[in-house]
Coordinates of C-alpha atoms in Angstrom, one line a residue:
Chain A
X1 CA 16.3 33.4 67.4
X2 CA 17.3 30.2 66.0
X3 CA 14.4 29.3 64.5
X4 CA 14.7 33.0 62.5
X5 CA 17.9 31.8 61.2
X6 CA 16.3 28.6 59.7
X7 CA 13.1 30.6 58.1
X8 CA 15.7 33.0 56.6
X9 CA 17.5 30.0 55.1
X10 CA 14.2 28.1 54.0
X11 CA 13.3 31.6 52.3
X12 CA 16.3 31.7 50.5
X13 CA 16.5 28.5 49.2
X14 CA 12.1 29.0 48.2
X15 CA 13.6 32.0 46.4
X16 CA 17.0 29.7 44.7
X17 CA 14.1 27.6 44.3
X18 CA 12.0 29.9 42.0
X19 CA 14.8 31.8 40.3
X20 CA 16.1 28.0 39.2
X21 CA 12.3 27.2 37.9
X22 CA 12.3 30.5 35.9
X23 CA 15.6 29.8 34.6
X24 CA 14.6 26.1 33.5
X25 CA 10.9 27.2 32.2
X26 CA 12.2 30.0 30.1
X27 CA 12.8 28.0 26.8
X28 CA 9.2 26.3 27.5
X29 CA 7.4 30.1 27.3
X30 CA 9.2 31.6 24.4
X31 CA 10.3 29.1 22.2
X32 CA 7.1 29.0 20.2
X33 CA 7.5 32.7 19.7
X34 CA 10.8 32.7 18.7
X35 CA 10.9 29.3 16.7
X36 CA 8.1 31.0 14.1
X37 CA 9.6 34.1 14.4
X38 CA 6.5 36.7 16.0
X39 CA 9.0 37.8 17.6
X40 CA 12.8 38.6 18.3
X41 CA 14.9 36.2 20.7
X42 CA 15.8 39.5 23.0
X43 CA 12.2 40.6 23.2
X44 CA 10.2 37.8 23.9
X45 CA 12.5 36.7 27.2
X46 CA 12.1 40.2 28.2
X47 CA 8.7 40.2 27.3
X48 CA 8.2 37.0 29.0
X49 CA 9.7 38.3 32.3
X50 CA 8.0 40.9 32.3
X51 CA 4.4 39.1 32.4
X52 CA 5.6 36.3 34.6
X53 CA 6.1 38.9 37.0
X54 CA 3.2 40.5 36.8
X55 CA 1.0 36.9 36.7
X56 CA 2.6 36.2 40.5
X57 CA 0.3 38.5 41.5
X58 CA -3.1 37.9 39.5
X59 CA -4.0 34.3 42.0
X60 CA -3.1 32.8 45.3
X61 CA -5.3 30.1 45.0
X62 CA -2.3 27.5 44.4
X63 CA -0.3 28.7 46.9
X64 CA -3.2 28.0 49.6
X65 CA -3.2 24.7 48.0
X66 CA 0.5 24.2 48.8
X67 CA 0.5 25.6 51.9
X68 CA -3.4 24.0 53.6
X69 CA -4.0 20.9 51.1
X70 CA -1.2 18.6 50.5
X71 CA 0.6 18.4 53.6
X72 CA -0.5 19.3 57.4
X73 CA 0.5 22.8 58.3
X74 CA -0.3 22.5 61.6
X75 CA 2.0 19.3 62.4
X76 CA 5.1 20.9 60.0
X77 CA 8.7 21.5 61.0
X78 CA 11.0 24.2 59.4
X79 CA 13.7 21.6 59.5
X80 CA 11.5 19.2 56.6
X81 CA 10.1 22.3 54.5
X82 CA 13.9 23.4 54.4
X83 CA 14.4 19.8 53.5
X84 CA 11.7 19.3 51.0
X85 CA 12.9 22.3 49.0
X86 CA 17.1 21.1 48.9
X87 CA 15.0 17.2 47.8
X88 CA 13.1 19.3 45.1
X89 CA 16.7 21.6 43.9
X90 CA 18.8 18.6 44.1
X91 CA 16.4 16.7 41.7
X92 CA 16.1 19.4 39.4
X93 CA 20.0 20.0 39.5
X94 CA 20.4 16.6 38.1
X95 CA 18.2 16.4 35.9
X96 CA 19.3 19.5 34.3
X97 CA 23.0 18.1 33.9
X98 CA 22.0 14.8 32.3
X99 CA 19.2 16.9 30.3
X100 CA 16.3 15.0 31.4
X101 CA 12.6 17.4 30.8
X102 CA 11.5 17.0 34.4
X103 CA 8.9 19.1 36.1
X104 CA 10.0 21.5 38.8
X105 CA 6.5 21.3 40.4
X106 CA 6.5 18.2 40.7
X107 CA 9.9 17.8 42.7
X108 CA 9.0 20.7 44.7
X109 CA 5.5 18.3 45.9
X110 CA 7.9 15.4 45.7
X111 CA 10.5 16.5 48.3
X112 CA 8.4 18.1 50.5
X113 CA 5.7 15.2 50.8
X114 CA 9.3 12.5 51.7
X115 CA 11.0 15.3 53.8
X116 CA 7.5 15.4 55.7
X117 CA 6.4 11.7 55.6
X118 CA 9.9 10.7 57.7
X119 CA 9.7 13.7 60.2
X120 CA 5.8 13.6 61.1
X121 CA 4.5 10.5 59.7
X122 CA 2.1 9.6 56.7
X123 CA -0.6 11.5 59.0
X124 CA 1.0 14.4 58.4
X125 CA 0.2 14.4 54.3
X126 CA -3.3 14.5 52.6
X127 CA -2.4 11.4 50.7
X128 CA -6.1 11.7 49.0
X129 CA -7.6 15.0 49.5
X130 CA -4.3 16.5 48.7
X131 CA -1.7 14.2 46.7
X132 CA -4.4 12.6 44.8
X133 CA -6.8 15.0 43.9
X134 CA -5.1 18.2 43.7
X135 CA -1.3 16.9 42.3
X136 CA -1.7 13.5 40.8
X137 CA -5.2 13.8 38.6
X138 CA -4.7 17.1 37.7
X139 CA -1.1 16.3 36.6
X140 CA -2.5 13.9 34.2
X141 CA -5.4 15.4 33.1
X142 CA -3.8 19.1 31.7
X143 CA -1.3 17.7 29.7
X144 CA -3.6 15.6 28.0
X145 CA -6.0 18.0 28.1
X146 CA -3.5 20.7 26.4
X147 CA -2.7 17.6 23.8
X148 CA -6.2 17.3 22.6
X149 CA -7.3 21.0 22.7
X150 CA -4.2 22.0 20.9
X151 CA -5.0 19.5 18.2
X152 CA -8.1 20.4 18.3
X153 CA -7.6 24.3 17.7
X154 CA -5.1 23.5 14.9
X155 CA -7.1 21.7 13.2
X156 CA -10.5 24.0 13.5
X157 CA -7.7 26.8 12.4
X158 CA -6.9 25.4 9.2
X159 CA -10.6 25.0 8.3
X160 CA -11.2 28.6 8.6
X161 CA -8.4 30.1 6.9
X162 CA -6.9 27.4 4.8
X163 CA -8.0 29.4 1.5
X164 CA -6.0 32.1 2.3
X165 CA -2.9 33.8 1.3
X166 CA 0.3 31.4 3.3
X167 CA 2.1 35.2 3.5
X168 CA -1.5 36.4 5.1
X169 CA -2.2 34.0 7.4
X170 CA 1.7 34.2 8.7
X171 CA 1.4 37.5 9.2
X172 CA -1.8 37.2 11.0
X173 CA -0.7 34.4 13.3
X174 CA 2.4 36.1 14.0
X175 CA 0.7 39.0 15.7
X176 CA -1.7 36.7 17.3
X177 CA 1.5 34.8 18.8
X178 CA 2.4 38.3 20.7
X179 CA -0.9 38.0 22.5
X180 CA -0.9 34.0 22.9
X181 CA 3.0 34.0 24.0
X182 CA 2.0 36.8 27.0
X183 CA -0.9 34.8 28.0
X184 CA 1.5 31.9 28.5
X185 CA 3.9 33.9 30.4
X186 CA 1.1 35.2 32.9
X187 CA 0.3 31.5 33.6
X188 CA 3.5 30.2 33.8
X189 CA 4.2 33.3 36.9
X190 CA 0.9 32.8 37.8
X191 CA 1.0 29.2 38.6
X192 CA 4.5 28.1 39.5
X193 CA 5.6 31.5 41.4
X194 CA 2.6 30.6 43.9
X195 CA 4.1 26.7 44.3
X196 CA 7.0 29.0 45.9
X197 CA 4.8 31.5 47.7
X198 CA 2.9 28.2 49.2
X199 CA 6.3 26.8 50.6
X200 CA 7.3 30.3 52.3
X201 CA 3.9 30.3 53.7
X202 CA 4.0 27.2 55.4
X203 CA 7.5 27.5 56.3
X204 CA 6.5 30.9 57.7
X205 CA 3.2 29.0 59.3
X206 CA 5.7 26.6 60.7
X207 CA 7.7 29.5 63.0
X208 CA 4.3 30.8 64.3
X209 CA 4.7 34.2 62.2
X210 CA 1.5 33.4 59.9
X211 CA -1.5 31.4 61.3
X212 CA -2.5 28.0 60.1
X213 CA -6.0 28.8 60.0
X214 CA -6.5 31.1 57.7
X215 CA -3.4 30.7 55.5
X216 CA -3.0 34.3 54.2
X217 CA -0.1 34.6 52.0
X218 CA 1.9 37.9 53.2
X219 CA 2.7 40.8 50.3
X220 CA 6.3 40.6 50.7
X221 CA 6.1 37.0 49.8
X222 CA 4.8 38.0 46.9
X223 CA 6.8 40.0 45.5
X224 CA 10.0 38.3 46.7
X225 CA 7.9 35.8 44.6
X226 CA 7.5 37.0 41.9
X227 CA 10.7 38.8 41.5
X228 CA 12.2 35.8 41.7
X229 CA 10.7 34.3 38.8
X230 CA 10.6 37.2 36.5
X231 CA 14.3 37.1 37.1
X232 CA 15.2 33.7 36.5
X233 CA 12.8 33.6 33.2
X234 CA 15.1 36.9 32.3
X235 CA 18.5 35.3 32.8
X236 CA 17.6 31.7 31.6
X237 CA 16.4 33.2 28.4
X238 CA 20.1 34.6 27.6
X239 CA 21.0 31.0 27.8
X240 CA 18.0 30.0 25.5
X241 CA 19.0 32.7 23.0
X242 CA 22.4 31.2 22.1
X243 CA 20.8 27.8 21.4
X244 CA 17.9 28.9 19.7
X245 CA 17.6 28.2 16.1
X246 CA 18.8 24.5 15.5
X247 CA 17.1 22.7 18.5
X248 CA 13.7 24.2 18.6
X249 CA 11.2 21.6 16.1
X250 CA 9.9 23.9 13.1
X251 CA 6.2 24.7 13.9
X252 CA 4.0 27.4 11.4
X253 CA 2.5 30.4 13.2
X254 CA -1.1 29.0 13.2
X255 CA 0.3 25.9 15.0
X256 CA 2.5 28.3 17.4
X257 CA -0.9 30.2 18.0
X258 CA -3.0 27.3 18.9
X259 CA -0.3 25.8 21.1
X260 CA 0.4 28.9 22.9
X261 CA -3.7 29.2 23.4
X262 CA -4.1 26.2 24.1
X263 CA -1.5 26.1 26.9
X264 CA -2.7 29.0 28.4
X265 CA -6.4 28.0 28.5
X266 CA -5.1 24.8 30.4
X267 CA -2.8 26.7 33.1
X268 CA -5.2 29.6 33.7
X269 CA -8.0 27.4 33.9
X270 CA -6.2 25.2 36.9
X271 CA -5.1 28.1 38.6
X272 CA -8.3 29.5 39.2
X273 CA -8.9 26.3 40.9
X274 CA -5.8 25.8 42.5
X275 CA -3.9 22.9 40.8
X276 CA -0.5 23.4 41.4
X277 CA 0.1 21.5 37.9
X278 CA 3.4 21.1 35.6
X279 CA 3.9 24.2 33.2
X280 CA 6.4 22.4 31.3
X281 CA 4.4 19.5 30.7
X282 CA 1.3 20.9 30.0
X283 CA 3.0 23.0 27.6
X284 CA 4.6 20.4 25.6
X285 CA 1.1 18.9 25.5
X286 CA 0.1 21.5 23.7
X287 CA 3.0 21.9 21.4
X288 CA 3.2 17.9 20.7
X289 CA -1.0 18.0 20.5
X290 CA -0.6 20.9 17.4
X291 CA 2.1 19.0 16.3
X292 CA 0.8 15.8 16.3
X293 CA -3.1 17.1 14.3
X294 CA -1.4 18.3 10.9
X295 CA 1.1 15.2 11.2
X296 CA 1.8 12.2 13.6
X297 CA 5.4 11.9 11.9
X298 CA 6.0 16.1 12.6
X299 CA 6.7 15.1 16.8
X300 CA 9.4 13.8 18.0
X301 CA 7.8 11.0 19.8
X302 CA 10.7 10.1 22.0
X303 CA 10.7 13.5 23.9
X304 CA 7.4 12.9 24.7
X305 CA 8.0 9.9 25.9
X306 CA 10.7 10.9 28.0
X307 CA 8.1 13.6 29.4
X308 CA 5.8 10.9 30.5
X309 CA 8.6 8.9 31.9
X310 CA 9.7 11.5 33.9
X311 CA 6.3 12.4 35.6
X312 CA 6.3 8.8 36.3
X313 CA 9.8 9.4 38.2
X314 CA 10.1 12.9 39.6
X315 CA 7.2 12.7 42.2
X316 CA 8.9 9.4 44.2
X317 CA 12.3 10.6 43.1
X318 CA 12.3 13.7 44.8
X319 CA 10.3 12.8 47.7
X320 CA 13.5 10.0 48.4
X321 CA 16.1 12.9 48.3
X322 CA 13.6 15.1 50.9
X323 CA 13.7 12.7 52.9
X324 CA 17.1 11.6 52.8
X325 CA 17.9 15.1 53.3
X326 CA 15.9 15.4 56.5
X327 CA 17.6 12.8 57.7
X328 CA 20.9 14.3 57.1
X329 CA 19.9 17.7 58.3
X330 CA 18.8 15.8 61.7
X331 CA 22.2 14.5 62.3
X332 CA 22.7 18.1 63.2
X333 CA 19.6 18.5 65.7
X334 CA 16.9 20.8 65.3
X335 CA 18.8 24.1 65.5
X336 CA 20.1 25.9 61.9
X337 CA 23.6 23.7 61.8
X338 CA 22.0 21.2 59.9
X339 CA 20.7 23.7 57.5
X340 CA 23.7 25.7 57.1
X341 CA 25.9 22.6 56.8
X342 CA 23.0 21.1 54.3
X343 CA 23.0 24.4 52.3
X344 CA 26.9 24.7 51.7
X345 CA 26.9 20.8 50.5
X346 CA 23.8 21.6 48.1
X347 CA 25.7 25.1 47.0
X348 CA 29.0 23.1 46.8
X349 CA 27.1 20.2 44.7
X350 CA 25.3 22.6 42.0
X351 CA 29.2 24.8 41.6
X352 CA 30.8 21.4 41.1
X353 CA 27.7 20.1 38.3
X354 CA 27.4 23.6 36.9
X355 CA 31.0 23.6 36.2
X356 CA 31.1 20.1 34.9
X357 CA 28.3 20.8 32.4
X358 CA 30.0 23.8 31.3
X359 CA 33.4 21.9 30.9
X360 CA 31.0 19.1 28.6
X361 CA 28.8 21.2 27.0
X362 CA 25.3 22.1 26.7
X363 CA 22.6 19.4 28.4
X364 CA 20.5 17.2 26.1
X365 CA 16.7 18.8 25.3
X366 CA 13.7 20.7 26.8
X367 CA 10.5 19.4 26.9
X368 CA 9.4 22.3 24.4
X369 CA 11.6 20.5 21.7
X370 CA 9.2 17.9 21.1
Chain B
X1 CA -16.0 5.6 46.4
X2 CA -12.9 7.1 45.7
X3 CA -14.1 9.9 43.7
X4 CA -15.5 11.3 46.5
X5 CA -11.9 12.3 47.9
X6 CA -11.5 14.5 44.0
X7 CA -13.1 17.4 43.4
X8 CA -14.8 16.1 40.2
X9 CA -16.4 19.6 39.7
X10 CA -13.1 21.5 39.9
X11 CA -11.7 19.0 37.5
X12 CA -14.7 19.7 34.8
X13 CA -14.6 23.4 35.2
X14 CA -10.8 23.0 33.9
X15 CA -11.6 20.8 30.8
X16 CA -14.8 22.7 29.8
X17 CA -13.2 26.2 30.6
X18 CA -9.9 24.9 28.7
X19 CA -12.0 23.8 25.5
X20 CA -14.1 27.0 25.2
X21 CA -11.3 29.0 25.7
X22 CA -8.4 27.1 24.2
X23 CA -10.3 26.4 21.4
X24 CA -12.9 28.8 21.0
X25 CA -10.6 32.0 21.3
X26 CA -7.9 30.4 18.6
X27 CA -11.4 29.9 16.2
X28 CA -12.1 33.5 16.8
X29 CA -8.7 34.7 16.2
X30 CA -8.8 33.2 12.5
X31 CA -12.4 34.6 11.9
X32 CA -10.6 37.6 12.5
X33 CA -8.3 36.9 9.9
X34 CA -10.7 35.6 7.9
X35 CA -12.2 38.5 7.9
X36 CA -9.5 41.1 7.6
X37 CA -8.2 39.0 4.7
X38 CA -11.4 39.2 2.9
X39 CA -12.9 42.5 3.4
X40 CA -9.4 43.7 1.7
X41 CA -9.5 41.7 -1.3
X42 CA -13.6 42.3 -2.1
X43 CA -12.4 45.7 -1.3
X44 CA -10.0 45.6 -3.5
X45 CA -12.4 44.0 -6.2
X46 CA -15.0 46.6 -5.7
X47 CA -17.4 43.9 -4.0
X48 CA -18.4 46.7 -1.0
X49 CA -21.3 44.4 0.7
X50 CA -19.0 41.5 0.7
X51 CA -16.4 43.6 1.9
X52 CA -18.6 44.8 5.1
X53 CA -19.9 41.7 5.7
X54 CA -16.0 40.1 6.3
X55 CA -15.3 43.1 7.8
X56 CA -17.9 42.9 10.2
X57 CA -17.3 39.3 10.7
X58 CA -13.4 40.3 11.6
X59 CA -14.3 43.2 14.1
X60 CA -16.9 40.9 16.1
X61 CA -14.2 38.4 16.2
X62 CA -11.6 40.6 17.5
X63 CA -13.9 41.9 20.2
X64 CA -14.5 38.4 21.1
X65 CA -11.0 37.7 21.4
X66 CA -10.3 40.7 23.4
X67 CA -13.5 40.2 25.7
X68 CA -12.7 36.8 26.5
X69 CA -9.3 37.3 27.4
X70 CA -10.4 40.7 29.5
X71 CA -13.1 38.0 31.5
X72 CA -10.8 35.6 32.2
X73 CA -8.2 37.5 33.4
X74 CA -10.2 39.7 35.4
X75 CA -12.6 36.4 36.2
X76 CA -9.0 35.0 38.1
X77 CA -8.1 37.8 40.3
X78 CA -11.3 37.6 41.7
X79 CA -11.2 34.2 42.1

């Protein structure tokens, strides 16, 4: 019974989780749209909702990788999935109030690997297997990778219709952009509302309702999922809309196209093989990459390297807090009063930052400013 | 030795996928504007074999573009 009480809490947070990634990744999907105008502010976040919700359910190769590869499921508690998610919230919550472009994915891997390491041991996570080869490489490789082949697409773009009519080709682009921008949406759901489903899982693999062995995601998990998300990206776009305009670097439509394809290609091509990667810095990668190809001087260079400093921090950053707050929550004991208490101090925290920022204005940058 | 412990052909199936797709899909989407662009103005000009030959050129483009993202969508739910 009281485990049931913890997997309901874990659940909920997963879900806080995913609604706060949606929120935070919106300006990432549809600022390229926006910024070169394909399409109106009010449609495109819909829009974007819309297809994040519908790309939750198109793979579930990431979330077996969450849930089988990067730690044990057979040797995890509820008590460190519940405290891997508050390590991965709590990290994201401040780096949203100082306006820092961290990756949600990565805190999420972060504060579950330290919320794991301190309760079962560094046998308990595929250091590796897992952390190396499914997180770290392929954490540096599609940002790079969305850098070069957004560069690359620009520039091959230009060739072929630099002779035409500016009006033409912008009009062209522009439609083009309605295709590319969806295409980013479905791999944004598609990729980081399975990182959630993967948690749920192993939580849920943790209370004995799913098995370990074959680590089948269940449909309401899914959809929860996915709903989540789509909701998130919805509301967070709102936010995105007021601030639109004046923050958002000027890109042309061809360079919006090739970023937004470029992006896409990256995502949806590590989905299929299960890399639970950054959306938000894969694609700034290829927004700085299309940048960067017509001119070095167009990028703001000290976004990006805030982005790279920031994958350098999250990972150990988060995995601190984890485990800091597994050892808070086991000051309690086992049962759910460490993850109620836990809960009302993380709720209590992001009222009290939430109110401040709003009190001080709006936080710094995205990563898709660069 | 340590390469072993990475899935080195998971990790090439992203970069050449990402290239031909990232790449090769934006390419075909400006042949297709290419295309449209031209066939209208020799159109316009009374050029008609120029004008099929661009527009041919922009409807095999925009079927690549459509068949390659119909594959790869339908290529990761089966995945």
């Amino acid at each position: 019974m009281e485990s049931d009480v913890i997997v309901v809490i874990v659940v909920a947070t997963a879900l806080a989780f995913d609604f706060t990634n949606g929120f935070h990744d919106t300006a990432n999907v549809v600022a390229t749209s926006i910024s070169t105008r394909a399409m109106a502010p009010r449609l495109a976040v819909g829009y974007a909702a819309v297809l994040n919700f519908v790309g939750a359910f198109i793979s579930l190769e990431v979330a077996a990788t969450v849930a089988r590869d990067v730690v044990d499921p057979g040797a995890i508690t509820l008590i460190a999935v519940f405290a891997g998610l508050v390590g991965a919230i709590a990290w994201n919550l401040t780096t949203w109030y100082f306006g820092l472009p961290s990756s949600s994915s990565h805190a999420l891997i972060g504060g579950l690997v330290g919320a794991v390491l301190v309760a079962e041991g560094p046998d308990a996570i595929f250091f590796e297997s897992g952390i190396l080869g499914k997180v770290m490489i392929p954490a540096l490789l599609a940002p790079t990778l969305a850098f070069l082949v957004g560069g690359a697409a620009i520039l091959v773009l230009y060739r072929i219709v630099g002779n035409l009519r500016p009006a033409r080709v912008t009009r062209g682009f522009r439609g083009g952009q309605i295709v590319s921008g969806g295409l980013l949406a479905l791999a944004h759901g598609t990729n980081d509302a399975q990182k959630t489903m993967g948690v749920i899982t192993l939580a849920l693999i943790a209370n004995g309702t799913v098995s370990g062995n074959s680590v089948e995601v269940p449909d309401w998990v899914v959809v929860s999922a996915a709903t989540a998300i789509a909701l998130g990206t919805y509301v967070g776009g709102w936010r995105i809309i007021k601030t639109m305009g004046s923050r958002i670097h000027k890109m042309d439509s061809a360079q919006g196209f090739a970023a937004q394809g470029a992006g896409s290609a990256v995502i949806l091509a590590s989905t299929q093989v299960g890399f639970p990667l950054s959306t938000t810095h894969t694609i700034s990668g290829a927004v700085i990459g299309s940048g960067a190809a017509k001119r070095l001087s167009a990028v703001r260079w000290g976004v990006a390297g805030n982005i790279i400093a920031a994958w350098v921090v999250t990972l150990p950053a988060a995995a601190g807090i984890g485990a800091l707050t597994y050892g808070i929550t086991r000051l309690f004991g086992t049962g759910a009063v460490g993850p109620v208490v836990v809960s009302a101090l993380i709720l209590s925290g992001a009222t009290l930052l939430v109110v401040r920022r709003a009190q001080q204005g709006p936080p710094v940058s995205t990563a898709a400013d660069a | 030795m340590r390469l072993a412990i990475i899935d080195t052909g998971d990790l090439l199936k992203v970069v050449w996928t990402s290239i031909v797709a990232g790449i090769g899909v934006t390419a075909a989407f400006g042949l297709a504007i290419l295309g449209a662009g031209r066939a209208m103005d020799y159109g316009r000009e009374g050029r008609p074999i120029e004008a099929l030959a661009y527009g041919t050129l922009g409807v095999a483009a925009t079927a690549t573009v459509v068949g390659s993202l119909v594959f790869g969508v339908l290529g990761l739910i089966d995945s």
